[in-house]
Amino acid sequence: NAGVTQTPKFRILKIGQSMTLQCTQDMNHNYMYWYRQDPGMGLKLIYYSVGAGITDKGEVPNGYNVSRSTTEDFPLRLELAAPSQTSVYFCASSPSLYGYTFGSGTRLTVV
Amino acid sequence: KNEVEQSPQNLTAQEGEFITINCSYSVGISALHWLQQHPGGGIVSLFMLSSGKKKHGRLIATINIQEKHSSLHITASHPRDSAVYICAPLGGSNYKLTFGKGTLLTVNP
């Protein structure tokens, strides 16, 4: 099983550019999450989804958008990238509220 | 105010030592995760527990729901245990994970 796959692993964006971080899971998990991890801080929830077609905001949603058209995919869209969005992004999935599986992360730098 | 407090923030040990990392949280929870993150690497879930104690190899996790406290112990520590260990309670008002800032463990040979 591949588990949770994130692409790309690294990316450098210029201020104002847009990009989509991809996340795919092959475990048929209903719940999917996007987190960001900043140095010295705990992970913060950006968006989450409890199933296909259902998404909701987390703690830090500003500047991001998500969609969940299938159970497997949960892409995170950055519009008008800003330096404050420089971070490491983790996607995760779970079959219920328990048993999380994390992706390997995307390291994003906005310059 | 951070809802999850981990201690210590940094820990250096010699190979073979017994390690304890503590986690205190302020909200009611249904379960708690301990996660491991190697430098520059992904995040792996080590344990999820809602009461008592769990053991996987040299790792032991305990939780006291009434005291809102959990500990992660590593017996006979090894340099490959060097990583950041993150406590993540599940629950509170929104049933989503809240993460501690992590404890950076370095085990020297």
CSV table of C-alpha atoms in Angstrom, one decimal:
chain,number,residue,atom,x,y,z
A,1,ASN,CA,0.0,0.0,0.0
A,2,ALA,CA,1.3,3.5,-0.8
A,3,GLY,CA,-0.7,5.1,2.1
A,4,VAL,CA,-0.8,8.8,1.7
A,5,THR,CA,1.1,10.3,-1.2
A,6,GLN,CA,2.0,14.0,-1.4
A,7,THR,CA,3.4,15.8,-4.4
A,8,PRO,CA,5.6,17.7,-4.9
A,9,LYS,CA,8.1,17.2,-2.1
A,10,PHE,CA,9.7,20.6,-2.6
A,11,ARG,CA,8.6,23.8,-4.3
A,12,ILE,CA,9.8,27.4,-4.6
A,13,LEU,CA,7.1,29.9,-5.5
A,14,LYS,CA,7.4,33.6,-6.2
A,15,ILE,CA,5.1,36.0,-4.4
A,16,GLY,CA,1.7,36.1,-6.1
A,17,GLN,CA,2.0,32.8,-7.9
A,18,SER,CA,-0.5,30.0,-7.4
A,19,MET,CA,0.0,26.2,-7.0
A,20,THR,CA,-1.8,23.1,-6.0
A,21,LEU,CA,-0.4,20.6,-3.5
A,22,GLN,CA,-1.6,17.1,-4.3
A,23,CYS,CA,-2.6,14.5,-1.8
A,24,THR,CA,-3.9,11.0,-2.6
A,25,GLN,CA,-4.6,8.1,-0.3
A,26,ASP,CA,-5.4,4.5,-1.3
A,27,MET,CA,-6.8,3.3,2.0
A,28,ASN,CA,-10.4,4.3,1.4
A,29,HIS,CA,-10.3,6.6,4.3
A,30,ASN,CA,-13.2,9.0,4.8
A,31,TYR,CA,-11.4,11.7,6.7
A,32,MET,CA,-8.6,13.7,5.2
A,33,TYR,CA,-6.7,16.7,6.5
A,34,TRP,CA,-4.2,19.4,5.5
A,35,TYR,CA,-1.8,20.7,8.1
A,36,ARG,CA,1.1,23.2,8.1
A,37,GLN,CA,4.1,23.0,10.3
A,38,ASP,CA,6.1,26.1,11.1
A,39,PRO,CA,9.5,26.0,12.9
A,40,GLY,CA,9.0,25.7,16.7
A,41,MET,CA,5.2,25.4,16.4
A,42,GLY,CA,2.8,22.5,16.5
A,43,LEU,CA,1.0,21.5,13.4
A,44,LYS,CA,-2.0,23.6,12.5
A,45,LEU,CA,-5.1,22.4,10.7
A,46,ILE,CA,-5.8,24.2,7.5
A,47,TYR,CA,-8.8,22.3,6.1
A,48,TYR,CA,-10.3,18.9,6.6
A,49,SER,CA,-12.9,16.7,4.9
A,50,VAL,CA,-15.1,14.0,6.3
A,51,GLY,CA,-16.0,12.5,2.9
A,52,ALA,CA,-16.2,13.2,-0.8
A,53,GLY,CA,-18.0,16.5,-1.5
A,54,ILE,CA,-17.6,17.7,2.1
A,55,THR,CA,-14.9,20.1,3.3
A,56,ASP,CA,-14.6,22.5,6.2
A,57,LYS,CA,-12.1,25.1,7.5
A,58,GLY,CA,-9.6,24.4,10.2
A,59,GLU,CA,-7.6,26.9,12.3
A,60,VAL,CA,-5.7,28.6,9.6
A,61,PRO,CA,-7.6,28.5,6.3
A,62,ASN,CA,-6.9,32.0,4.9
A,63,GLY,CA,-5.1,31.9,1.6
A,64,TYR,CA,-6.0,28.3,0.9
A,65,ASN,CA,-8.7,26.4,-0.8
A,66,VAL,CA,-9.5,22.7,-1.0
A,67,SER,CA,-11.8,20.3,-2.9
A,68,ARG,CA,-12.8,16.7,-2.4
A,69,SER,CA,-14.4,15.3,-5.5
A,70,THR,CA,-13.3,11.7,-4.8
A,71,THR,CA,-12.5,9.7,-1.7
A,72,GLU,CA,-8.9,9.3,-2.7
A,73,ASP,CA,-7.9,12.9,-3.6
A,74,PHE,CA,-7.7,16.1,-1.4
A,75,PRO,CA,-5.8,18.8,-3.2
A,76,LEU,CA,-4.8,22.0,-1.5
A,77,ARG,CA,-4.8,25.2,-3.6
A,78,LEU,CA,-2.7,28.2,-2.8
A,79,GLU,CA,-3.8,31.4,-4.5
A,80,LEU,CA,-1.6,34.5,-4.6
A,81,ALA,CA,1.3,32.9,-2.6
A,82,ALA,CA,2.7,35.1,0.2
A,83,PRO,CA,6.0,34.7,2.3
A,84,SER,CA,3.8,33.8,5.3
A,85,GLN,CA,2.8,30.6,3.5
A,86,THR,CA,6.4,29.3,3.6
A,87,SER,CA,6.0,26.1,5.6
A,88,VAL,CA,6.0,22.4,5.5
A,89,TYR,CA,2.6,21.0,4.5
A,90,PHE,CA,1.4,17.6,5.6
A,91,CYS,CA,-1.6,15.7,4.4
A,92,ALA,CA,-3.2,13.0,6.5
A,93,SER,CA,-6.1,10.6,6.4
A,94,SER,CA,-8.0,8.5,8.8
A,95,PRO,CA,-10.8,5.9,8.6
A,96,SER,CA,-12.7,7.6,11.4
A,97,LEU,CA,-11.6,10.0,14.1
A,98,TYR,CA,-8.8,7.6,15.0
A,99,GLY,CA,-5.8,6.0,13.3
A,100,TYR,CA,-4.1,8.8,11.4
A,101,THR,CA,-1.7,8.2,8.5
A,102,PHE,CA,0.5,11.1,7.4
A,103,GLY,CA,2.1,11.9,4.0
A,104,SER,CA,5.8,12.6,3.8
A,105,GLY,CA,5.3,16.4,3.5
A,106,THR,CA,5.7,19.2,1.0
A,107,ARG,CA,8.4,21.8,1.8
A,108,LEU,CA,7.2,25.1,0.3
A,109,THR,CA,9.2,28.3,0.1
A,110,VAL,CA,7.7,31.6,-1.1
A,111,VAL,CA,10.2,34.2,-2.2
B,1,LYS,CA,-2.4,29.7,25.7
B,2,ASN,CA,-1.2,26.5,24.2
B,3,GLU,CA,-3.6,23.7,25.0
B,4,VAL,CA,-0.9,21.1,24.8
B,5,GLU,CA,2.4,21.4,26.7
B,6,GLN,CA,5.3,19.0,26.2
B,7,SER,CA,8.4,18.7,28.3
B,8,PRO,CA,11.2,18.8,27.9
B,9,GLN,CA,11.5,20.7,24.6
B,10,ASN,CA,14.9,19.3,24.0
B,11,LEU,CA,16.5,16.1,25.4
B,12,THR,CA,20.0,14.7,24.9
B,13,ALA,CA,20.7,11.2,26.1
B,14,GLN,CA,23.4,8.6,25.9
B,15,GLU,CA,22.7,5.3,24.1
B,16,GLY,CA,21.0,2.9,26.5
B,17,GLU,CA,19.4,5.5,28.8
B,18,PHE,CA,15.8,5.4,29.8
B,19,ILE,CA,13.9,8.3,28.2
B,20,THR,CA,10.7,10.0,29.4
B,21,ILE,CA,8.7,12.7,27.5
B,22,ASN,CA,5.7,14.3,29.1
B,23,CYS,CA,2.6,15.8,27.7
B,24,SER,CA,-0.1,17.8,29.6
B,25,TYR,CA,-3.3,19.1,27.9
B,26,SER,CA,-6.0,21.3,29.1
B,27,VAL,CA,-9.1,20.1,27.3
B,28,GLY,CA,-11.2,16.9,27.6
B,29,ILE,CA,-10.2,14.3,25.1
B,30,SER,CA,-11.3,11.0,23.8
B,31,ALA,CA,-7.8,9.7,22.8
B,32,LEU,CA,-4.2,10.8,22.4
B,33,HIS,CA,-1.7,10.2,19.7
B,34,TRP,CA,2.1,10.0,20.0
B,35,LEU,CA,3.8,10.8,16.7
B,36,GLN,CA,7.5,10.6,15.6
B,37,GLN,CA,9.1,12.8,13.1
B,38,HIS,CA,12.7,12.3,11.9
B,39,PRO,CA,14.6,15.4,10.8
B,40,GLY,CA,13.4,16.4,7.3
B,41,GLY,CA,11.1,13.5,7.3
B,42,GLY,CA,7.4,12.5,7.4
B,43,ILE,CA,5.3,11.9,10.5
B,44,VAL,CA,4.6,8.4,11.8
B,45,SER,CA,1.9,7.5,14.4
B,46,LEU,CA,3.5,5.5,17.2
B,47,PHE,CA,0.5,5.1,19.5
B,48,MET,CA,-3.1,6.0,19.9
B,49,LEU,CA,-4.4,5.5,23.4
B,50,SER,CA,-7.4,6.5,25.4
B,51,SER,CA,-6.6,4.8,28.8
B,52,GLY,CA,-3.9,3.0,30.6
B,53,LYS,CA,-0.8,1.9,28.9
B,54,LYS,CA,0.4,0.6,25.5
B,55,LYS,CA,3.7,-1.0,24.6
B,56,HIS,CA,5.4,-1.5,21.2
B,57,GLY,CA,8.9,-2.9,21.5
B,58,ARG,CA,11.0,-0.5,23.5
B,59,LEU,CA,8.3,2.2,23.5
B,60,ILE,CA,5.7,2.6,26.2
B,61,ALA,CA,3.0,5.2,26.4
B,62,THR,CA,0.8,5.9,29.4
B,63,ILE,CA,-2.2,8.2,29.9
B,64,ASN,CA,-4.1,9.5,32.9
B,65,ILE,CA,-7.3,11.0,31.6
B,66,GLN,CA,-8.3,12.4,35.0
B,67,GLU,CA,-5.0,14.2,35.4
B,68,LYS,CA,-4.9,15.2,31.7
B,69,HIS,CA,-1.3,13.8,31.3
B,70,SER,CA,0.5,11.3,29.1
B,71,SER,CA,4.0,10.1,29.0
B,72,LEU,CA,6.1,8.4,26.3
B,73,HIS,CA,9.0,6.2,27.6
B,74,ILE,CA,11.8,4.7,25.6
B,75,THR,CA,13.8,1.9,27.1
B,76,ALA,CA,17.4,1.2,26.1
B,77,SER,CA,17.5,4.2,23.8
B,78,HIS,CA,19.4,4.0,20.5
B,79,PRO,CA,20.7,6.7,18.2
B,80,ARG,CA,18.0,5.7,15.6
B,81,ASP,CA,15.5,6.9,18.2
B,82,SER,CA,16.7,10.5,17.6
B,83,ALA,CA,13.7,12.4,16.3
B,84,VAL,CA,11.0,14.8,17.3
B,85,TYR,CA,8.2,13.3,19.4
B,86,ILE,CA,4.8,15.0,19.2
B,87,CYS,CA,1.9,14.6,21.5
B,88,ALA,CA,-1.5,15.1,19.8
B,89,PRO,CA,-4.7,14.9,21.9
B,90,LEU,CA,-7.9,14.2,20.0
B,91,GLY,CA,-11.1,15.8,21.4
B,92,GLY,CA,-12.1,19.0,22.9
B,93,SER,CA,-14.9,20.9,21.2
B,94,ASN,CA,-14.2,19.9,17.7
B,95,TYR,CA,-12.9,16.3,17.7
B,96,LYS,CA,-9.8,17.2,15.8
B,97,LEU,CA,-6.2,16.8,16.7
B,98,THR,CA,-4.3,19.5,18.7
B,99,PHE,CA,-0.6,19.2,18.4
B,100,GLY,CA,2.2,19.9,20.9
B,101,LYS,CA,5.3,21.7,19.7
B,102,GLY,CA,7.3,18.5,20.0
B,103,THR,CA,10.3,17.2,21.9
B,104,LEU,CA,13.6,17.0,20.1
B,105,LEU,CA,15.4,13.8,21.3
B,106,THR,CA,19.0,13.3,20.4
B,107,VAL,CA,20.6,10.0,21.5
B,108,ASN,CA,24.4,9.9,21.3
B,109,PRO,CA,26.3,6.7,20.7
